[in-house]
Amino acid sequence: MNLTGRAEVYGVIGYPVKHSLSPVFQNSAFSYLGIEAVYVPFEVKPGDLKEAVLGLKKAGVRGLNVTVPHKESVLEIADRLSEDVKAIGASNTLVLSEEGIEAYNTDWLGFLKAVEEIVSLEGRRVLLLGAGGSARAVAYALKCKNCRVYVWNRTYERAERLAESFGLEPVESPEKALKDVEIIINTTSVGLDGKGTLFDYTLIEPEHTVIDLIYTDTPLIRTAREKGCLYQNGFPMLVYQGAESFRIWTGCEPPLKVMKRALLPYGYPTDSPRTLSKT
Ligand code: ATR
């Protein structure tokens, strides 16, 4: 669509941000709905966060997604925090206006909506791998669905802290919980380079459902595919968290099918009929 001086500006702030695929599907959604808006990446170094966000607000930018490493530090510059942000301790969505900066979190809801495309989470037994920022949003979502969650992290103390915040059960090794769980979720960065494992993946059973927040093909996802498990990589969550941000900014129903299709050339999975099923 042609942009005039009336165009609204949205974006994503992160460091690095060049790998981000959010501009791809957010712009396709604006265009599809005929909204005169553009979504751009802003590479902002950690020390420049406050100045950058306040400057973008002054320049009339209407909304921002927030990604690594700013999701927690952005809370300090927000004027209002949603209840989800307070509980999770991180924000991935800002609304900038005359009234100030509002911080929201759509990661947890994006996670729920994505995973519930393939499996119902209510009351499930889950092994959560990792205890960083992403794990906090996932833990919050899982507790909303009354899951029994075992959490393992390389640094055990961090798993203990996460467990305490959300009522989870820390375990000293993933293997200890594997037989007791139905769903395995990786929130760590292990596997991002296509290599690296967190435990002996031959122990994964076909009955396990496997979720990886990473959207490239990881050894965990490859194992799940080979074993015939139900599985999902990070692409659907990427779209759903962005779709919820889109809803907050525009008040419009996000065109999910359009967003997903925009990501097909970038590797959005087509190997499960369920991944593209919803509009
Ligand atoms: P994010 O916001 O993406 O979750 P983060 O808060 O830095 O990022 O958390 C990264 C997670 O990946 C942590 O759980 C981290 O484990 P530690 O707490 O022990 O650092 C995990 N992680 C990163 N590299 C890892 C590795 N090589 N082996 C195991 N876990 C790893």
PDB file of C-alpha atoms and ligand atoms in Angstrom:
ATOM      1  CA  MET A   1       0.000   0.000   0.000  1.00  0.00           C
ATOM      2  CA  ASN A   2       1.131   3.544  -0.640  1.00  0.00           C
ATOM      3  CA  LEU A   3       1.914   5.489   2.510  1.00  0.00           C
ATOM      4  CA  THR A   4       1.071   9.145   2.966  1.00  0.00           C
ATOM      5  CA  GLY A   5       1.956  11.542   5.762  1.00  0.00           C
ATOM      6  CA  ARG A   6      -0.907  10.025   7.736  1.00  0.00           C
ATOM      7  CA  ALA A   7       0.813   6.637   8.005  1.00  0.00           C
ATOM      8  CA  GLU A   8       1.094   5.225  11.536  1.00  0.00           C
ATOM      9  CA  VAL A   9       4.449   3.812  12.581  1.00  0.00           C
ATOM     10  CA  TYR A  10       4.982   0.678  14.665  1.00  0.00           C
ATOM     11  CA  GLY A  11       8.115  -1.348  15.214  1.00  0.00           C
ATOM     12  CA  VAL A  12      10.241  -3.756  17.169  1.00  0.00           C
ATOM     13  CA  ILE A  13      13.122  -2.762  19.426  1.00  0.00           C
ATOM     14  CA  GLY A  14      15.854  -5.259  20.180  1.00  0.00           C
ATOM     15  CA  TYR A  15      19.575  -5.841  20.054  1.00  0.00           C
ATOM     16  CA  PRO A  16      20.272  -7.509  17.749  1.00  0.00           C
ATOM     17  CA  VAL A  17      17.093  -7.135  15.713  1.00  0.00           C
ATOM     18  CA  LYS A  18      18.205  -7.886  12.152  1.00  0.00           C
ATOM     19  CA  HIS A  19      17.012 -11.505  12.372  1.00  0.00           C
ATOM     20  CA  SER A  20      13.468 -10.437  13.355  1.00  0.00           C
ATOM     21  CA  LEU A  21      10.640 -11.698  11.156  1.00  0.00           C
ATOM     22  CA  SER A  22       8.007  -9.540  12.873  1.00  0.00           C
ATOM     23  CA  PRO A  23       8.141  -6.829  10.149  1.00  0.00           C
ATOM     24  CA  VAL A  24       7.287  -9.486   7.540  1.00  0.00           C
ATOM     25  CA  PHE A  25       3.976 -10.574   9.000  1.00  0.00           C
ATOM     26  CA  GLN A  26       2.939  -7.326  10.702  1.00  0.00           C
ATOM     27  CA  ASN A  27       3.277  -5.373   7.448  1.00  0.00           C
ATOM     28  CA  SER A  28       1.380  -8.048   5.536  1.00  0.00           C
ATOM     29  CA  ALA A  29      -1.457  -7.727   8.078  1.00  0.00           C
ATOM     30  CA  PHE A  30      -1.608  -3.911   7.785  1.00  0.00           C
ATOM     31  CA  SER A  31      -1.603  -4.172   4.036  1.00  0.00           C
ATOM     32  CA  TYR A  32      -4.290  -6.903   3.942  1.00  0.00           C
ATOM     33  CA  LEU A  33      -6.631  -4.879   6.158  1.00  0.00           C
ATOM     34  CA  GLY A  34      -5.923  -1.628   4.281  1.00  0.00           C
ATOM     35  CA  ILE A  35      -4.526   0.041   7.407  1.00  0.00           C
ATOM     36  CA  GLU A  36      -2.148   2.859   6.487  1.00  0.00           C
ATOM     37  CA  ALA A  37       0.684   1.822   8.761  1.00  0.00           C
ATOM     38  CA  VAL A  38       4.221   0.506   8.628  1.00  0.00           C
ATOM     39  CA  TYR A  39       6.189  -1.739  11.012  1.00  0.00           C
ATOM     40  CA  VAL A  40       9.958  -1.296  11.161  1.00  0.00           C
ATOM     41  CA  PRO A  41      12.927  -2.705  13.112  1.00  0.00           C
ATOM     42  CA  PHE A  42      14.827  -0.473  15.526  1.00  0.00           C
ATOM     43  CA  GLU A  43      18.208  -1.740  16.694  1.00  0.00           C
ATOM     44  CA  VAL A  44      18.620  -0.212  20.161  1.00  0.00           C
ATOM     45  CA  LYS A  45      21.599  -0.925  22.415  1.00  0.00           C
ATOM     46  CA  PRO A  46      20.795  -1.692  26.076  1.00  0.00           C
ATOM     47  CA  GLY A  47      22.211   1.609  27.381  1.00  0.00           C
ATOM     48  CA  ASP A  48      20.099   3.590  24.882  1.00  0.00           C
ATOM     49  CA  LEU A  49      16.712   2.037  25.678  1.00  0.00           C
ATOM     50  CA  LYS A  50      15.105   4.897  27.597  1.00  0.00           C
ATOM     51  CA  GLU A  51      16.308   7.614  25.239  1.00  0.00           C
ATOM     52  CA  ALA A  52      15.253   5.591  22.198  1.00  0.00           C
ATOM     53  CA  VAL A  53      11.736   4.765  23.427  1.00  0.00           C
ATOM     54  CA  LEU A  54      11.059   8.318  24.608  1.00  0.00           C
ATOM     55  CA  GLY A  55      12.402   9.644  21.300  1.00  0.00           C
ATOM     56  CA  LEU A  56      10.251   7.260  19.252  1.00  0.00           C
ATOM     57  CA  LYS A  57       7.221   8.292  21.336  1.00  0.00           C
ATOM     58  CA  LYS A  58       7.981  11.972  20.700  1.00  0.00           C
ATOM     59  CA  ALA A  59       8.298  11.195  16.991  1.00  0.00           C
ATOM     60  CA  GLY A  60       4.789   9.772  16.998  1.00  0.00           C
ATOM     61  CA  VAL A  61       5.491   6.031  16.886  1.00  0.00           C
ATOM     62  CA  ARG A  62       2.280   4.365  18.110  1.00  0.00           C
ATOM     63  CA  GLY A  63       3.440   0.986  19.320  1.00  0.00           C
ATOM     64  CA  LEU A  64       6.468  -1.233  19.769  1.00  0.00           C
ATOM     65  CA  ASN A  65       7.273  -4.855  20.233  1.00  0.00           C
ATOM     66  CA  VAL A  66      10.118  -5.386  22.644  1.00  0.00           C
ATOM     67  CA  THR A  67      12.554  -8.238  22.282  1.00  0.00           C
ATOM     68  CA  VAL A  68      15.857  -9.483  23.721  1.00  0.00           C
ATOM     69  CA  PRO A  69      17.472  -7.964  25.789  1.00  0.00           C
ATOM     70  CA  HIS A  70      14.956  -5.239  26.681  1.00  0.00           C
ATOM     71  CA  LYS A  71      11.877  -7.160  27.839  1.00  0.00           C
ATOM     72  CA  GLU A  72      12.588  -6.664  31.541  1.00  0.00           C
ATOM     73  CA  SER A  73      14.350  -3.295  31.580  1.00  0.00           C
ATOM     74  CA  VAL A  74      11.511  -1.700  29.612  1.00  0.00           C
ATOM     75  CA  LEU A  75       9.316  -1.946  32.726  1.00  0.00           C
ATOM     76  CA  GLU A  76      11.312   0.889  34.295  1.00  0.00           C
ATOM     77  CA  ILE A  77      10.300   3.364  31.596  1.00  0.00           C
ATOM     78  CA  ALA A  78       6.643   2.365  31.307  1.00  0.00           C
ATOM     79  CA  ASP A  79       3.990   4.542  32.976  1.00  0.00           C
ATOM     80  CA  ARG A  80       1.472   1.710  33.336  1.00  0.00           C
ATOM     81  CA  LEU A  81       1.939  -2.075  33.535  1.00  0.00           C
ATOM     82  CA  SER A  82      -0.775  -4.610  32.715  1.00  0.00           C
ATOM     83  CA  GLU A  83      -1.505  -7.293  35.318  1.00  0.00           C
ATOM     84  CA  ASP A  84       0.227  -9.883  33.090  1.00  0.00           C
ATOM     85  CA  VAL A  85       3.359  -7.757  32.930  1.00  0.00           C
ATOM     86  CA  LYS A  86       3.393  -7.413  36.718  1.00  0.00           C
ATOM     87  CA  ALA A  87       3.056 -11.182  37.166  1.00  0.00           C
ATOM     88  CA  ILE A  88       5.604 -12.149  34.494  1.00  0.00           C
ATOM     89  CA  GLY A  89       8.066  -9.312  35.112  1.00  0.00           C
ATOM     90  CA  ALA A  90       8.549  -8.671  31.397  1.00  0.00           C
ATOM     91  CA  SER A  91       6.842  -6.840  28.548  1.00  0.00           C
ATOM     92  CA  ASN A  92       6.970  -7.469  24.797  1.00  0.00           C
ATOM     93  CA  THR A  93       4.382  -4.874  23.713  1.00  0.00           C
ATOM     94  CA  LEU A  94       4.233  -1.121  24.286  1.00  0.00           C
ATOM     95  CA  VAL A  95       1.517   1.354  23.431  1.00  0.00           C
ATOM     96  CA  LEU A  96       2.895   4.891  23.082  1.00  0.00           C
ATOM     97  CA  SER A  97       0.479   7.819  23.307  1.00  0.00           C
ATOM     98  CA  GLU A  98      -0.032  11.287  24.735  1.00  0.00           C
ATOM     99  CA  GLU A  99      -1.119   9.592  27.959  1.00  0.00           C
ATOM    100  CA  GLY A 100       2.212   7.843  28.345  1.00  0.00           C
ATOM    101  CA  ILE A 101       3.731   4.387  27.820  1.00  0.00           C
ATOM    102  CA  GLU A 102       1.613   1.316  28.528  1.00  0.00           C
ATOM    103  CA  ALA A 103       3.346  -2.064  28.826  1.00  0.00           C
ATOM    104  CA  TYR A 104       1.633  -5.335  27.918  1.00  0.00           C
ATOM    105  CA  ASN A 105       2.745  -8.944  27.619  1.00  0.00           C
ATOM    106  CA  THR A 106       1.395 -11.042  24.751  1.00  0.00           C
ATOM    107  CA  ASP A 107       4.069 -13.760  24.884  1.00  0.00           C
ATOM    108  CA  TRP A 108       2.122 -15.882  27.348  1.00  0.00           C
ATOM    109  CA  LEU A 109      -1.139 -15.649  25.404  1.00  0.00           C
ATOM    110  CA  GLY A 110       0.705 -16.179  22.112  1.00  0.00           C
ATOM    111  CA  PHE A 111       2.229 -19.307  23.586  1.00  0.00           C
ATOM    112  CA  LEU A 112      -1.174 -20.606  24.765  1.00  0.00           C
ATOM    113  CA  LYS A 113      -2.922 -19.934  21.475  1.00  0.00           C
ATOM    114  CA  ALA A 114      -0.096 -21.488  19.454  1.00  0.00           C
ATOM    115  CA  VAL A 115       0.213 -24.652  21.517  1.00  0.00           C
ATOM    116  CA  GLU A 116      -3.528 -25.129  21.804  1.00  0.00           C
ATOM    117  CA  GLU A 117      -3.596 -25.448  18.009  1.00  0.00           C
ATOM    118  CA  ILE A 118      -2.127 -28.893  18.509  1.00  0.00           C
ATOM    119  CA  VAL A 119      -2.901 -29.928  22.094  1.00  0.00           C
ATOM    120  CA  SER A 120      -5.147 -28.899  24.988  1.00  0.00           C
ATOM    121  CA  LEU A 121      -3.057 -27.726  27.935  1.00  0.00           C
ATOM    122  CA  GLU A 122      -5.690 -27.847  30.672  1.00  0.00           C
ATOM    123  CA  GLY A 123      -4.415 -29.864  33.645  1.00  0.00           C
ATOM    124  CA  ARG A 124      -1.447 -31.375  31.762  1.00  0.00           C
ATOM    125  CA  ARG A 125       1.840 -32.518  33.264  1.00  0.00           C
ATOM    126  CA  VAL A 126       4.659 -30.541  31.691  1.00  0.00           C
ATOM    127  CA  LEU A 127       8.460 -30.461  31.707  1.00  0.00           C
ATOM    128  CA  LEU A 128       9.660 -26.887  31.261  1.00  0.00           C
ATOM    129  CA  LEU A 129      13.286 -26.608  30.106  1.00  0.00           C
ATOM    130  CA  GLY A 130      14.897 -23.279  30.995  1.00  0.00           C
ATOM    131  CA  ALA A 131      14.229 -20.561  33.548  1.00  0.00           C
ATOM    132  CA  GLY A 132      14.945 -17.325  31.666  1.00  0.00           C
ATOM    133  CA  GLY A 133      12.607 -14.582  30.465  1.00  0.00           C
ATOM    134  CA  SER A 134      10.748 -16.777  27.959  1.00  0.00           C
ATOM    135  CA  ALA A 135      10.278 -19.476  30.588  1.00  0.00           C
ATOM    136  CA  ARG A 136       8.562 -16.936  32.874  1.00  0.00           C
ATOM    137  CA  ALA A 137       5.886 -16.164  30.260  1.00  0.00           C
ATOM    138  CA  VAL A 138       5.416 -19.885  29.535  1.00  0.00           C
ATOM    139  CA  ALA A 139       5.210 -20.742  33.246  1.00  0.00           C
ATOM    140  CA  TYR A 140       2.535 -18.071  33.739  1.00  0.00           C
ATOM    141  CA  ALA A 141       0.545 -19.478  30.801  1.00  0.00           C
ATOM    142  CA  LEU A 142       0.851 -23.062  32.056  1.00  0.00           C
ATOM    143  CA  LYS A 143      -0.325 -22.116  35.524  1.00  0.00           C
ATOM    144  CA  CYS A 144      -3.343 -20.323  33.978  1.00  0.00           C
ATOM    145  CA  LYS A 145      -4.190 -23.741  32.507  1.00  0.00           C
ATOM    146  CA  ASN A 146      -3.708 -25.536  35.830  1.00  0.00           C
ATOM    147  CA  CYS A 147      -0.764 -27.569  34.582  1.00  0.00           C
ATOM    148  CA  ARG A 148       1.549 -29.476  36.885  1.00  0.00           C
ATOM    149  CA  VAL A 149       4.941 -28.104  35.845  1.00  0.00           C
ATOM    150  CA  TYR A 150       8.376 -29.568  36.479  1.00  0.00           C
ATOM    151  CA  VAL A 151      11.129 -27.081  35.681  1.00  0.00           C
ATOM    152  CA  TRP A 152      14.725 -27.880  34.856  1.00  0.00           C
ATOM    153  CA  ASN A 153      17.452 -25.311  34.249  1.00  0.00           C
ATOM    154  CA  ARG A 154      21.219 -25.540  33.742  1.00  0.00           C
ATOM    155  CA  THR A 155      21.580 -23.178  36.704  1.00  0.00           C
ATOM    156  CA  TYR A 156      19.488 -24.946  39.319  1.00  0.00           C
ATOM    157  CA  GLU A 157      19.036 -21.919  41.590  1.00  0.00           C
ATOM    158  CA  ARG A 158      17.300 -20.082  38.758  1.00  0.00           C
ATOM    159  CA  ALA A 159      14.884 -23.025  38.342  1.00  0.00           C
ATOM    160  CA  GLU A 160      14.202 -22.858  42.078  1.00  0.00           C
ATOM    161  CA  ARG A 161      13.450 -19.139  41.893  1.00  0.00           C
ATOM    162  CA  LEU A 162      11.097 -19.603  38.932  1.00  0.00           C
ATOM    163  CA  ALA A 163       9.424 -22.505  40.712  1.00  0.00           C
ATOM    164  CA  GLU A 164       8.856 -20.363  43.774  1.00  0.00           C
ATOM    165  CA  SER A 165       7.304 -17.500  41.754  1.00  0.00           C
ATOM    166  CA  PHE A 166       4.814 -19.677  39.893  1.00  0.00           C
ATOM    167  CA  GLY A 167       4.306 -22.786  42.058  1.00  0.00           C
ATOM    168  CA  LEU A 168       6.323 -25.196  39.894  1.00  0.00           C
ATOM    169  CA  GLU A 169       8.470 -28.172  40.908  1.00  0.00           C
ATOM    170  CA  PRO A 170      12.207 -27.826  40.232  1.00  0.00           C
ATOM    171  CA  VAL A 171      14.041 -30.985  39.097  1.00  0.00           C
ATOM    172  CA  GLU A 172      17.779 -31.635  39.085  1.00  0.00           C
ATOM    173  CA  SER A 173      17.743 -33.340  35.686  1.00  0.00           C
ATOM    174  CA  PRO A 174      15.222 -33.482  32.822  1.00  0.00           C
ATOM    175  CA  GLU A 175      15.376 -37.290  32.897  1.00  0.00           C
ATOM    176  CA  LYS A 176      13.897 -37.245  36.429  1.00  0.00           C
ATOM    177  CA  ALA A 177      10.599 -35.807  35.185  1.00  0.00           C
ATOM    178  CA  LEU A 178      10.412 -37.319  31.706  1.00  0.00           C
ATOM    179  CA  LYS A 179       8.341 -40.381  32.635  1.00  0.00           C
ATOM    180  CA  ASP A 180       5.838 -38.248  34.563  1.00  0.00           C
ATOM    181  CA  VAL A 181       5.071 -35.686  31.864  1.00  0.00           C
ATOM    182  CA  GLU A 182       2.987 -35.508  28.699  1.00  0.00           C
ATOM    183  CA  ILE A 183       4.454 -32.308  27.275  1.00  0.00           C
ATOM    184  CA  ILE A 184       8.099 -31.158  26.947  1.00  0.00           C
ATOM    185  CA  ILE A 185       8.776 -27.457  26.305  1.00  0.00           C
ATOM    186  CA  ASN A 186      12.180 -25.966  25.457  1.00  0.00           C
ATOM    187  CA  THR A 187      12.575 -22.271  26.267  1.00  0.00           C
ATOM    188  CA  THR A 188      16.401 -22.276  26.254  1.00  0.00           C
ATOM    189  CA  SER A 189      18.562 -21.203  23.337  1.00  0.00           C
ATOM    190  CA  VAL A 190      20.042 -24.693  23.022  1.00  0.00           C
ATOM    191  CA  GLY A 191      19.544 -26.070  19.503  1.00  0.00           C
ATOM    192  CA  LEU A 192      19.377 -22.646  17.857  1.00  0.00           C
ATOM    193  CA  ASP A 193      22.468 -23.485  15.787  1.00  0.00           C
ATOM    194  CA  GLY A 194      20.949 -26.825  14.738  1.00  0.00           C
ATOM    195  CA  LYS A 195      23.184 -28.639  17.235  1.00  0.00           C
ATOM    196  CA  GLY A 196      23.193 -29.190  20.969  1.00  0.00           C
ATOM    197  CA  THR A 197      20.923 -31.193  23.226  1.00  0.00           C
ATOM    198  CA  LEU A 198      19.669 -30.704  26.794  1.00  0.00           C
ATOM    199  CA  PHE A 199      19.382 -34.389  27.715  1.00  0.00           C
ATOM    200  CA  ASP A 200      19.387 -37.818  26.086  1.00  0.00           C
ATOM    201  CA  TYR A 201      16.677 -37.331  23.433  1.00  0.00           C
ATOM    202  CA  THR A 202      16.453 -41.085  22.762  1.00  0.00           C
ATOM    203  CA  LEU A 203      14.368 -41.136  25.979  1.00  0.00           C
ATOM    204  CA  ILE A 204      11.587 -39.132  24.316  1.00  0.00           C
ATOM    205  CA  GLU A 205       8.526 -41.332  23.664  1.00  0.00           C
ATOM    206  CA  PRO A 206       6.076 -41.035  20.746  1.00  0.00           C
ATOM    207  CA  GLU A 207       3.386 -40.171  23.338  1.00  0.00           C
ATOM    208  CA  HIS A 208       5.203 -36.978  24.341  1.00  0.00           C
ATOM    209  CA  THR A 209       4.146 -33.673  22.828  1.00  0.00           C
ATOM    210  CA  VAL A 210       7.241 -31.573  22.124  1.00  0.00           C
ATOM    211  CA  ILE A 211       7.272 -27.771  21.909  1.00  0.00           C
ATOM    212  CA  ASP A 212      10.368 -25.729  21.076  1.00  0.00           C
ATOM    213  CA  LEU A 213      10.228 -21.925  21.224  1.00  0.00           C
ATOM    214  CA  ILE A 214      13.094 -21.783  18.709  1.00  0.00           C
ATOM    215  CA  TYR A 215      11.799 -21.518  15.158  1.00  0.00           C
ATOM    216  CA  THR A 216      14.690 -23.102  13.312  1.00  0.00           C
ATOM    217  CA  ASP A 217      14.965 -26.890  13.103  1.00  0.00           C
ATOM    218  CA  THR A 218      16.487 -28.008  16.419  1.00  0.00           C
ATOM    219  CA  PRO A 219      17.700 -31.497  17.384  1.00  0.00           C
ATOM    220  CA  LEU A 220      14.739 -31.599  19.804  1.00  0.00           C
ATOM    221  CA  ILE A 221      12.205 -30.959  17.033  1.00  0.00           C
ATOM    222  CA  ARG A 222      14.012 -33.346  14.686  1.00  0.00           C
ATOM    223  CA  THR A 223      13.851 -36.078  17.327  1.00  0.00           C
ATOM    224  CA  ALA A 224      10.151 -35.421  17.929  1.00  0.00           C
ATOM    225  CA  ARG A 225       9.463 -35.679  14.194  1.00  0.00           C
ATOM    226  CA  GLU A 226      11.461 -38.910  13.870  1.00  0.00           C
ATOM    227  CA  LYS A 227       9.700 -40.465  16.854  1.00  0.00           C
ATOM    228  CA  GLY A 228       6.242 -39.572  15.566  1.00  0.00           C
ATOM    229  CA  CYS A 229       5.461 -37.183  18.441  1.00  0.00           C
ATOM    230  CA  LEU A 230       3.059 -34.275  18.178  1.00  0.00           C
ATOM    231  CA  TYR A 231       5.370 -31.265  17.975  1.00  0.00           C
ATOM    232  CA  GLN A 232       5.518 -27.545  17.291  1.00  0.00           C
ATOM    233  CA  ASN A 233       8.426 -25.185  16.717  1.00  0.00           C
ATOM    234  CA  GLY A 234       8.490 -21.477  17.641  1.00  0.00           C
ATOM    235  CA  PHE A 235       6.891 -20.094  14.463  1.00  0.00           C
ATOM    236  CA  PRO A 236       3.242 -20.322  15.586  1.00  0.00           C
ATOM    237  CA  MET A 237       4.056 -18.600  18.913  1.00  0.00           C
ATOM    238  CA  LEU A 238       5.908 -15.862  17.019  1.00  0.00           C
ATOM    239  CA  VAL A 239       2.781 -15.181  14.975  1.00  0.00           C
ATOM    240  CA  TYR A 240       0.294 -15.437  17.846  1.00  0.00           C
ATOM    241  CA  GLN A 241       2.198 -13.112  20.180  1.00  0.00           C
ATOM    242  CA  GLY A 242       2.495 -10.610  17.317  1.00  0.00           C
ATOM    243  CA  ALA A 243      -1.174 -11.052  16.459  1.00  0.00           C
ATOM    244  CA  GLU A 244      -2.145 -10.159  20.035  1.00  0.00           C
ATOM    245  CA  SER A 245       0.094  -7.056  19.870  1.00  0.00           C
ATOM    246  CA  PHE A 246      -1.614  -6.139  16.580  1.00  0.00           C
ATOM    247  CA  ARG A 247      -5.007  -6.489  18.285  1.00  0.00           C
ATOM    248  CA  ILE A 248      -3.911  -4.174  21.142  1.00  0.00           C
ATOM    249  CA  TRP A 249      -2.550  -1.509  18.751  1.00  0.00           C
ATOM    250  CA  THR A 250      -5.283  -1.489  16.139  1.00  0.00           C
ATOM    251  CA  GLY A 251      -8.361  -2.894  17.868  1.00  0.00           C
ATOM    252  CA  CYS A 252      -8.764  -5.083  14.753  1.00  0.00           C
ATOM    253  CA  GLU A 253      -9.040  -8.851  14.570  1.00  0.00           C
ATOM    254  CA  PRO A 254      -5.567  -9.968  13.399  1.00  0.00           C
ATOM    255  CA  PRO A 255      -5.622 -11.782  10.023  1.00  0.00           C
ATOM    256  CA  LEU A 256      -3.805 -14.892  11.227  1.00  0.00           C
ATOM    257  CA  LYS A 257      -3.888 -16.780   7.962  1.00  0.00           C
ATOM    258  CA  VAL A 258      -2.328 -13.824   6.152  1.00  0.00           C
ATOM    259  CA  MET A 259       0.345 -13.481   8.830  1.00  0.00           C
ATOM    260  CA  LYS A 260       1.228 -17.169   8.639  1.00  0.00           C
ATOM    261  CA  ARG A 261       1.315 -17.193   4.850  1.00  0.00           C
ATOM    262  CA  ALA A 262       3.677 -14.204   4.840  1.00  0.00           C
ATOM    263  CA  LEU A 263       6.148 -16.349   6.777  1.00  0.00           C
ATOM    264  CA  LEU A 264       6.028 -19.373   4.475  1.00  0.00           C
ATOM    265  CA  PRO A 265       9.142 -18.248   2.509  1.00  0.00           C
ATOM    266  CA  TYR A 266      10.946 -17.900   5.848  1.00  0.00           C
ATOM    267  CA  GLY A 267      10.208 -21.446   6.964  1.00  0.00           C
ATOM    268  CA  TYR A 268       6.794 -21.317   8.622  1.00  0.00           C
ATOM    269  CA  PRO A 269       6.018 -25.023   9.030  1.00  0.00           C
ATOM    270  CA  THR A 270       3.678 -26.682   6.591  1.00  0.00           C
ATOM    271  CA  ASP A 271       4.353 -30.252   7.645  1.00  0.00           C
ATOM    272  CA  SER A 272       1.430 -30.349  10.067  1.00  0.00           C
ATOM    273  CA  PRO A 273      -2.034 -29.709   8.602  1.00  0.00           C
ATOM    274  CA  ARG A 274      -2.938 -28.014  11.871  1.00  0.00           C
ATOM    275  CA  THR A 275      -0.324 -25.248  11.667  1.00  0.00           C
ATOM    276  CA  LEU A 276      -2.158 -23.322   8.941  1.00  0.00           C
ATOM    277  CA  SER A 277      -5.677 -24.348   9.780  1.00  0.00           C
ATOM    278  CA  LYS A 278      -6.967 -21.286  11.633  1.00  0.00           C
ATOM    279  CA  THR A 279      -7.926 -17.996  10.075  1.00  0.00           C
TER     280      THR A 279
HETATM  281  P1  ATR B   1      15.209 -15.684  27.173  1.00  0.00           P
HETATM  282  O1  ATR B   1      14.632 -14.343  27.496  1.00  0.00           O
HETATM  283  O2  ATR B   1      15.240 -15.986  25.695  1.00  0.00           O
HETATM  284  O3  ATR B   1      14.566 -16.792  27.948  1.00  0.00           O
HETATM  285  P2  ATR B   1      17.446 -15.724  28.973  1.00  0.00           P
HETATM  286  O4  ATR B   1      16.632 -15.061  30.037  1.00  0.00           O
HETATM  287  O5  ATR B   1      18.850 -15.271  28.770  1.00  0.00           O
HETATM  288  O6  ATR B   1      16.755 -15.607  27.556  1.00  0.00           O
HETATM  289  O7  ATR B   1      17.445 -17.313  29.288  1.00  0.00           O
HETATM  290  C1  ATR B   1      18.169 -18.224  28.528  1.00  0.00           C
HETATM  291  C2  ATR B   1      17.858 -19.647  29.007  1.00  0.00           C
HETATM  292  O8  ATR B   1      18.617 -20.570  28.194  1.00  0.00           O
HETATM  293  C3  ATR B   1      18.269 -19.915  30.447  1.00  0.00           C
HETATM  294  O9  ATR B   1      17.383 -20.872  30.996  1.00  0.00           O
HETATM  295  C4  ATR B   1      19.676 -20.490  30.269  1.00  0.00           C
HETATM  296  O10 ATR B   1      20.137 -21.259  31.340  1.00  0.00           O
HETATM  297  P3  ATR B   1      20.967 -20.582  32.568  1.00  0.00           P
HETATM  298  O11 ATR B   1      19.938 -19.927  33.445  1.00  0.00           O
HETATM  299  O12 ATR B   1      21.664 -21.698  33.223  1.00  0.00           O
HETATM  300  O13 ATR B   1      21.911 -19.580  31.918  1.00  0.00           O
HETATM  301  C5  ATR B   1      19.450 -21.356  29.057  1.00  0.00           C
HETATM  302  N1  ATR B   1      20.685 -21.716  28.355  1.00  0.00           N
HETATM  303  C6  ATR B   1      21.441 -20.934  27.549  1.00  0.00           C
HETATM  304  N2  ATR B   1      22.503 -21.624  27.078  1.00  0.00           N
HETATM  305  C7  ATR B   1      22.414 -22.879  27.602  1.00  0.00           C
HETATM  306  C8  ATR B   1      23.186 -24.079  27.485  1.00  0.00           C
HETATM  307  N3  ATR B   1      24.284 -24.135  26.722  1.00  0.00           N
HETATM  308  N4  ATR B   1      22.777 -25.182  28.161  1.00  0.00           N
HETATM  309  C9  ATR B   1      21.664 -25.155  28.924  1.00  0.00           C
HETATM  310  N5  ATR B   1      20.879 -24.065  29.067  1.00  0.00           N
HETATM  311  C10 ATR B   1      21.243 -22.943  28.426  1.00  0.00           C
END
